[in-house]
mmCIF file of C-alpha atoms in Angstrom:
data_model
loop_
_atom_site.group_PDB
_atom_site.id
_atom_site.type_symbol
_atom_site.label_atom_id
_atom_site.label_comp_id
_atom_site.label_asym_id
_atom_site.label_seq_id
_atom_site.Cartn_x
_atom_site.Cartn_y
_atom_site.Cartn_z
ATOM 1 C CA MET A 1 14.883 -7.752 -33.909
ATOM 2 C CA VAL A 2 16.200 -6.033 -30.829
ATOM 3 C CA PRO A 3 19.000 -8.268 -29.100
ATOM 4 C CA LEU A 4 18.381 -9.376 -25.502
ATOM 5 C CA SER A 5 21.649 -6.999 -24.139
ATOM 6 C CA TRP A 6 19.255 -4.337 -25.147
ATOM 7 C CA TYR A 7 16.725 -5.385 -22.870
ATOM 8 C CA LEU A 8 18.982 -6.436 -19.965
ATOM 9 C CA LEU A 9 20.572 -2.825 -20.166
ATOM 10 C CA LEU A 10 17.341 -1.101 -19.987
ATOM 11 C CA ALA A 11 16.614 -3.135 -16.797
ATOM 12 C CA ALA A 12 19.975 -2.038 -15.411
ATOM 13 C CA ILE A 13 19.449 1.355 -16.039
ATOM 14 C CA LEU A 14 15.650 0.995 -14.290
ATOM 15 C CA PHE A 15 17.093 -0.845 -11.420
ATOM 16 C CA GLY A 16 20.272 2.034 -10.711
ATOM 17 C CA ILE A 17 17.106 4.661 -11.336
ATOM 18 C CA GLY A 18 15.148 3.044 -8.574
ATOM 19 C CA LEU A 19 18.217 2.354 -6.329
ATOM 20 C CA VAL A 20 19.289 6.095 -6.512
ATOM 21 C CA GLY A 21 15.473 6.849 -5.189
ATOM 22 C CA VAL A 22 15.508 4.488 -2.592
ATOM 23 C CA LEU A 23 19.467 5.981 -1.255
ATOM 24 C CA THR A 24 18.223 9.290 -1.571
ATOM 25 C CA LYS A 25 14.941 9.934 -0.832
ATOM 26 C CA ARG A 26 13.323 10.630 2.339
ATOM 27 C CA ASN A 27 9.599 10.602 1.986
ATOM 28 C CA ALA A 28 8.698 7.241 2.512
ATOM 29 C CA LEU A 29 6.363 7.248 -0.391
ATOM 30 C CA VAL A 30 8.839 7.892 -2.962
ATOM 31 C CA VAL A 31 11.048 5.438 -1.375
ATOM 32 C CA MET A 32 8.554 2.850 -2.135
ATOM 33 C CA MET A 33 7.578 3.809 -5.358
ATOM 34 C CA SER A 34 11.487 3.436 -6.397
ATOM 35 C CA VAL A 35 11.080 0.015 -4.689
ATOM 36 C CA GLU A 36 8.141 -0.833 -7.137
ATOM 37 C CA LEU A 37 10.646 0.615 -10.046
ATOM 38 C CA MET A 38 13.432 -1.936 -9.002
ATOM 39 C CA LEU A 39 10.799 -4.773 -9.023
ATOM 40 C CA ASN A 40 9.651 -3.801 -12.594
ATOM 41 C CA ALA A 41 13.340 -3.905 -13.455
ATOM 42 C CA ALA A 42 13.672 -7.547 -12.122
ATOM 43 C CA ASN A 43 10.380 -8.583 -14.300
ATOM 44 C CA LEU A 44 11.978 -7.236 -17.250
ATOM 45 C CA THR A 45 15.226 -9.066 -16.773
ATOM 46 C CA PHE A 46 12.780 -12.456 -16.282
ATOM 47 C CA LEU A 47 10.503 -11.608 -19.527
ATOM 48 C CA ALA A 48 13.550 -11.106 -21.626
ATOM 49 C CA PHE A 49 15.284 -14.333 -20.686
ATOM 50 C CA SER A 50 11.977 -15.957 -20.970
ATOM 51 C CA ARG A 51 11.494 -14.586 -24.681
ATOM 52 C CA GLN A 52 15.349 -15.943 -25.016
ATOM 53 C CA GLN A 53 14.956 -19.156 -24.216
ATOM 54 C CA GLY A 54 11.552 -19.762 -25.889
ATOM 55 C CA ASN A 55 10.338 -20.740 -22.091
ATOM 56 C CA VAL A 56 7.418 -19.320 -20.725
ATOM 57 C CA GLY A 57 8.145 -20.209 -17.008
ATOM 58 C CA GLY A 58 9.780 -16.906 -16.603
ATOM 59 C CA HIS A 59 6.130 -15.227 -17.253
ATOM 60 C CA ALA A 60 5.152 -17.381 -14.231
ATOM 61 C CA ILE A 61 7.657 -15.728 -12.174
ATOM 62 C CA ALA A 62 6.623 -12.410 -13.187
ATOM 63 C CA PHE A 63 3.265 -13.145 -12.207
ATOM 64 C CA PHE A 64 4.438 -13.643 -8.762
ATOM 65 C CA VAL A 65 6.610 -10.739 -8.517
ATOM 66 C CA ILE A 66 3.105 -8.646 -9.559
ATOM 67 C CA ALA A 67 1.364 -10.280 -6.432
ATOM 68 C CA VAL A 68 3.996 -10.142 -4.397
ATOM 69 C CA ALA A 69 4.563 -6.164 -4.951
ATOM 70 C CA ALA A 70 1.137 -5.527 -4.745
ATOM 71 C CA ALA A 71 0.841 -7.125 -0.921
ATOM 72 C CA GLU A 72 3.940 -5.353 -0.517
ATOM 73 C CA ALA A 73 2.242 -1.656 -1.472
ATOM 74 C CA ALA A 74 -0.779 -2.614 0.610
ATOM 75 C CA VAL A 75 1.055 -3.517 3.537
ATOM 76 C CA GLY A 76 3.480 -0.745 3.096
ATOM 77 C CA LEU A 77 1.165 2.209 2.681
ATOM 78 C CA ALA A 78 -0.520 0.795 5.667
ATOM 79 C CA ILE A 79 2.749 1.083 7.917
ATOM 80 C CA VAL A 80 3.113 4.955 6.195
ATOM 81 C CA ILE A 81 -0.726 5.610 7.130
ATOM 82 C CA ALA A 82 -0.130 4.188 10.846
ATOM 83 C CA VAL A 83 3.287 5.873 11.151
ATOM 84 C CA HIS A 84 1.848 9.152 9.959
ATOM 85 C CA ARG A 85 -1.082 9.120 12.319
ATOM 86 C CA SER A 86 1.111 8.164 15.645
ATOM 87 C CA ARG A 87 4.077 10.777 14.942
ATOM 88 C CA GLY A 88 2.853 12.633 11.775
ATOM 89 C CA ALA A 89 5.903 11.791 10.050
ATOM 90 C CA VAL A 90 6.467 10.739 6.356
ATOM 91 C CA ASN A 91 10.158 11.031 6.245
ATOM 92 C CA VAL A 92 11.999 7.843 6.637
ATOM 93 C CA ASP A 93 14.906 9.527 8.891
ATOM 94 C CA GLU A 94 12.503 11.058 11.075
ATOM 95 C CA VAL A 95 11.396 7.410 12.127
ATOM 96 C CA SER A 96 14.562 6.087 13.768
ATOM 97 C CA GLU A 97 12.928 4.408 17.281
ATOM 98 C CA LEU A 98 14.490 1.050 16.156
ATOM 99 C CA ARG A 99 18.113 2.442 15.650
ATOM 100 C CA GLU A 100 20.957 1.476 18.175
ATOM 101 C CA GLU A 101 21.603 4.217 20.647
ATOM 102 C CA ILE A 102 24.894 5.039 19.735
ATOM 103 C CA ASP A 103 26.810 5.283 23.163
ATOM 104 C CA VAL A 104 29.182 8.663 22.626
ATOM 105 C CA GLU A 105 30.458 9.075 26.602
ATOM 106 C CA GLY A 106 30.586 5.202 27.516
ATOM 107 C CA PRO A 107 28.240 3.150 29.614
ATOM 108 C CA THR A 108 27.962 5.335 32.560
ATOM 109 C CA ALA A 109 26.917 8.381 31.231
ATOM 110 C CA ARG A 110 23.654 7.039 30.029
ATOM 111 C CA ALA A 111 22.915 5.725 34.003
ATOM 112 C CA GLY A 112 22.409 8.880 35.503
ATOM 113 C CA MET B 1 22.580 1.956 -39.936
ATOM 114 C CA THR B 2 18.773 1.316 -40.671
ATOM 115 C CA PHE B 3 16.132 0.733 -37.533
ATOM 116 C CA GLY B 4 13.766 -1.944 -38.416
ATOM 117 C CA ALA B 5 10.472 -1.801 -37.042
ATOM 118 C CA GLU B 6 10.682 -3.638 -33.889
ATOM 119 C CA THR B 7 13.769 -1.484 -32.869
ATOM 120 C CA VAL B 8 11.959 2.064 -33.516
ATOM 121 C CA THR B 9 9.258 0.387 -31.476
ATOM 122 C CA PHE B 10 11.602 -0.603 -28.794
ATOM 123 C CA LEU B 11 13.462 2.803 -28.428
ATOM 124 C CA VAL B 12 9.763 4.535 -28.394
ATOM 125 C CA PHE B 13 9.078 3.190 -25.503
ATOM 126 C CA ALA B 14 12.255 2.737 -24.076
ATOM 127 C CA ILE B 15 13.399 6.273 -24.166
ATOM 128 C CA PRO B 16 10.019 7.613 -22.345
ATOM 129 C CA LEU B 17 10.451 5.017 -19.996
ATOM 130 C CA VAL B 18 14.129 6.196 -18.519
ATOM 131 C CA LEU B 19 12.667 9.722 -18.501
ATOM 132 C CA THR B 20 9.727 9.100 -16.626
ATOM 133 C CA ALA B 21 11.514 6.453 -14.077
ATOM 134 C CA ALA B 22 13.995 9.506 -13.625
ATOM 135 C CA GLY B 23 10.984 11.608 -12.937
ATOM 136 C CA VAL B 24 10.335 9.474 -10.335
ATOM 137 C CA VAL B 25 13.219 9.870 -8.514
ATOM 138 C CA VAL B 26 13.854 13.814 -9.405
ATOM 139 C CA SER B 27 10.277 15.332 -8.898
ATOM 140 C CA ARG B 28 10.316 17.030 -5.489
ATOM 141 C CA SER B 29 6.517 16.473 -4.950
ATOM 142 C CA PRO B 30 5.449 12.947 -4.447
ATOM 143 C CA MET B 31 2.254 13.259 -6.740
ATOM 144 C CA TYR B 32 4.708 14.122 -9.929
ATOM 145 C CA ALA B 33 6.656 11.120 -9.109
ATOM 146 C CA ALA B 34 3.310 9.278 -9.092
ATOM 147 C CA MET B 35 2.172 10.671 -11.823
ATOM 148 C CA ASN B 36 5.841 9.699 -13.848
ATOM 149 C CA LEU B 37 5.518 6.268 -12.194
ATOM 150 C CA VAL B 38 1.945 5.766 -14.199
ATOM 151 C CA ALA B 39 3.525 6.970 -17.436
ATOM 152 C CA ALA B 40 6.391 4.324 -16.796
ATOM 153 C CA PHE B 41 4.054 1.497 -16.156
ATOM 154 C CA PHE B 42 2.489 2.003 -19.202
ATOM 155 C CA CYS B 43 5.691 2.171 -21.426
ATOM 156 C CA MET B 44 6.815 -0.829 -19.580
ATOM 157 C CA ALA B 45 3.686 -2.666 -20.669
ATOM 158 C CA GLY B 46 4.758 -1.833 -24.172
ATOM 159 C CA ILE B 47 8.408 -3.232 -23.980
ATOM 160 C CA TYR B 48 6.368 -6.544 -22.332
ATOM 161 C CA VAL B 49 4.404 -6.633 -25.512
ATOM 162 C CA LEU B 50 7.609 -6.121 -27.572
ATOM 163 C CA LEU B 51 8.685 -9.498 -25.434
ATOM 164 C CA SER B 52 5.851 -10.900 -26.714
ATOM 165 C CA ALA B 53 4.519 -11.228 -23.056
ATOM 166 C CA HIS B 54 0.769 -10.413 -23.403
ATOM 167 C CA LEU B 55 -0.668 -11.479 -20.059
ATOM 168 C CA ILE B 56 1.904 -9.803 -17.989
ATOM 169 C CA ALA B 57 1.574 -6.946 -20.360
ATOM 170 C CA ALA B 58 -2.253 -6.745 -19.376
ATOM 171 C CA LEU B 59 -1.451 -7.391 -15.764
ATOM 172 C CA GLN B 60 0.866 -4.505 -15.507
ATOM 173 C CA ILE B 61 -2.140 -2.452 -16.645
ATOM 174 C CA LEU B 62 -4.362 -3.867 -14.526
ATOM 175 C CA VAL B 63 -2.181 -4.062 -11.335
ATOM 176 C CA TYR B 64 0.484 -1.503 -11.590
ATOM 177 C CA ALA B 65 -1.185 0.980 -13.396
ATOM 178 C CA GLY B 66 -4.493 0.611 -12.024
ATOM 179 C CA ALA B 67 -4.846 -1.226 -8.373
ATOM 180 C CA VAL B 68 -1.136 0.046 -7.328
ATOM 181 C CA MET B 69 -1.079 3.408 -8.001
ATOM 182 C CA VAL B 70 -4.603 4.611 -7.157
ATOM 183 C CA LEU B 71 -3.854 3.176 -3.853
ATOM 184 C CA PHE B 72 -0.401 5.289 -3.999
ATOM 185 C CA LEU B 73 -2.677 8.329 -5.210
ATOM 186 C CA PHE B 74 -5.138 7.393 -2.273
ATOM 187 C CA VAL B 75 -2.594 7.536 0.434
ATOM 188 C CA ILE B 76 -0.795 11.044 -1.064
ATOM 189 C CA MET B 77 -4.337 12.489 -0.824
ATOM 190 C CA LEU B 78 -5.333 11.047 2.424
ATOM 191 C CA LEU B 79 -2.326 12.423 4.106
ATOM 192 C CA SER B 80 -2.780 15.415 1.699
ATOM 193 C CA LEU B 81 0.579 16.668 3.626
ATOM 194 C CA GLY B 82 1.004 19.665 0.967
ATOM 195 C CA THR B 83 4.169 21.229 0.938
ATOM 196 C CA ALA B 84 5.229 19.289 3.989
ATOM 197 C CA THR B 85 5.952 16.389 1.635
ATOM 198 C CA LEU B 86 8.351 18.441 -0.703
ATOM 199 C CA GLU B 87 11.971 17.621 -0.278
ATOM 200 C CA ARG B 88 13.550 20.226 1.538
ATOM 201 C CA ASP B 89 16.855 20.719 2.716
ATOM 202 C CA PRO B 90 18.115 18.044 0.275
ATOM 203 C CA GLN B 91 21.558 15.859 1.804
ATOM 204 C CA ARG B 92 24.167 16.752 -1.059
ATOM 205 C CA ALA B 93 26.219 14.124 0.331
ATOM 206 C CA MET B 94 24.086 11.272 0.684
ATOM 207 C CA GLN B 95 22.929 12.255 -2.854
ATOM 208 C CA LEU B 96 26.182 12.317 -4.233
ATOM 209 C CA VAL B 97 27.074 8.654 -2.628
ATOM 210 C CA GLY B 98 23.765 7.329 -3.783
ATOM 211 C CA VAL B 99 24.203 8.364 -7.222
ATOM 212 C CA LEU B 100 27.790 7.138 -7.432
ATOM 213 C CA GLY B 101 26.551 3.743 -5.979
ATOM 214 C CA ALA B 102 23.904 3.383 -8.546
ATOM 215 C CA ILE B 103 26.134 4.191 -11.483
ATOM 216 C CA GLY B 104 28.737 1.571 -9.651
ATOM 217 C CA VAL B 105 25.736 -1.083 -10.034
ATOM 218 C CA VAL B 106 24.641 -0.364 -13.340
ATOM 219 C CA GLY B 107 27.804 -0.708 -14.685
ATOM 220 C CA LEU B 108 28.384 -4.035 -13.237
ATOM 221 C CA LEU B 109 25.199 -5.081 -14.674
ATOM 222 C CA ALA B 110 25.890 -3.645 -17.512
ATOM 223 C CA ALA B 111 29.116 -5.443 -17.850
ATOM 224 C CA ALA B 112 27.426 -8.623 -16.485
ATOM 225 C CA THR B 113 25.117 -8.740 -19.807
ATOM 226 C CA ARG B 114 27.851 -8.590 -22.139
ATOM 227 C CA GLU B 115 28.267 -12.223 -21.374
ATOM 228 C CA VAL B 116 24.844 -13.188 -22.760
ATOM 229 C CA ALA B 117 25.213 -10.472 -25.650
ATOM 230 C CA GLY B 118 25.614 -12.752 -28.157
ATOM 231 C CA LEU B 119 22.904 -15.495 -27.527
ATOM 232 C CA PRO B 120 19.798 -15.269 -30.058
ATOM 233 C CA MET B 121 16.395 -15.135 -29.479
ATOM 234 C CA ALA B 122 14.669 -18.467 -29.843
ATOM 235 C CA GLU B 123 11.850 -18.875 -32.174
ATOM 236 C CA VAL B 124 8.561 -18.718 -30.264
ATOM 237 C CA GLY B 125 4.877 -19.868 -31.788
ATOM 238 C CA ALA B 126 2.132 -17.427 -31.960
ATOM 239 C CA ASP B 127 1.006 -18.690 -28.690
ATOM 240 C CA PHE B 128 3.965 -17.705 -26.393
ATOM 241 C CA GLY B 129 2.963 -15.374 -23.611
ATOM 242 C CA THR B 130 -0.761 -15.812 -24.087
ATOM 243 C CA VAL B 131 -3.291 -16.426 -21.013
ATOM 244 C CA LYS B 132 -3.363 -20.184 -22.492
ATOM 245 C CA ALA B 133 0.074 -20.571 -22.118
ATOM 246 C CA VAL B 134 1.229 -18.769 -19.363
ATOM 247 C CA GLY B 135 -2.084 -20.608 -17.419
ATOM 248 C CA ARG B 136 -0.758 -23.879 -18.401
ATOM 249 C CA VAL B 137 2.270 -23.599 -16.729
ATOM 250 C CA LEU B 138 1.189 -21.775 -13.613
ATOM 251 C CA PHE B 139 -1.493 -24.602 -12.764
ATOM 252 C CA THR B 140 0.506 -27.474 -13.440
ATOM 253 C CA HIS B 141 4.916 -26.852 -13.012
ATOM 254 C CA TYR B 142 3.792 -23.780 -10.526
ATOM 255 C CA LEU B 143 0.460 -25.010 -8.708
ATOM 256 C CA LEU B 144 2.084 -24.867 -5.171
ATOM 257 C CA PRO B 145 3.647 -21.308 -5.587
ATOM 258 C CA PHE B 146 0.246 -19.984 -7.119
ATOM 259 C CA GLU B 147 -1.608 -21.088 -4.356
ATOM 260 C CA ALA B 148 0.485 -19.817 -1.869
ATOM 261 C CA THR B 149 0.275 -16.336 -3.416
ATOM 262 C CA SER B 150 -3.279 -16.607 -2.704
ATOM 263 C CA LEU B 151 -2.560 -17.220 1.070
ATOM 264 C CA LEU B 152 0.286 -14.180 0.979
ATOM 265 C CA LEU B 153 -2.334 -11.936 -0.611
ATOM 266 C CA LEU B 154 -5.020 -12.888 2.197
ATOM 267 C CA VAL B 155 -2.486 -12.016 4.978
ATOM 268 C CA ALA B 156 -1.479 -8.825 3.253
ATOM 269 C CA ILE B 157 -5.352 -7.826 3.481
ATOM 270 C CA VAL B 158 -5.517 -8.378 7.177
ATOM 271 C CA GLY B 159 -1.992 -7.507 7.557
ATOM 272 C CA ALA B 160 -3.127 -4.011 5.858
ATOM 273 C CA VAL B 161 -6.670 -3.797 7.901
ATOM 274 C CA VAL B 162 -4.704 -4.464 11.261
ATOM 275 C CA VAL B 163 -1.925 -1.868 11.025
ATOM 276 C CA ALA B 164 -3.639 0.875 9.484
ATOM 277 C CA LYS B 165 -6.836 0.468 12.195
ATOM 278 C CA GLU B 166 -6.921 3.038 14.778
ATOM 279 C CA LYS B 167 -7.420 1.132 17.675
ATOM 280 C CA ILE B 168 -6.189 -2.174 17.595
#
């Protein structure tokens, strides 16, 4: 019998790998794939505890997580296409229009 | 130390799962990352079957390895960025910080799993995790979230069409 902690450890490792992808990759598509990996790790934890408790409720939650992940992928990829069309970039650090302007020279510098 | 059949099956799926998941992050081309992710999803489905989650394992193959990954591959090929999508001039400091942070998170989670390490697995019947068992819970206890999911998917379809349209 495989102990519960093995499944939880596997889920933690997968979550960590997904986190590395989200933090270090610059291609928006790969970042989204890493997010899918993290969602899968969360699903694995739900199913492991569901099996340990003998309660099928965790399977229902995993079902909802899969539905939300599918919706997220559809909308996220549509945004990637729209961004690529409008400015030809799929790198997440090239799309920073919403970022706050950092005013290094004080408020008067930008007035002129 | 002897390994039972279940332990061997776990390792047969878990080791390729971790390797292909690492391949998603390590690959320089998004196409290779997507292929690694498909393999990871299949291994994950094997782990789900080991947890008696038959319906979720089937959904994993159908929805993730099928629909979602086709969507990803479709977008990768539609944009056809070629070498432009390859990771170039990687930011070493950013990567180092990211890996260190992730190792910290994994360490934290691993420490948390020690709290439940001794808990025994419950005895479950043959119908645990089947379509019938999960469907019964889904349509009684989780009926409202289930219906809300249909609304969410409708909103996602409309949103995806509106966002990806050339002219709104």
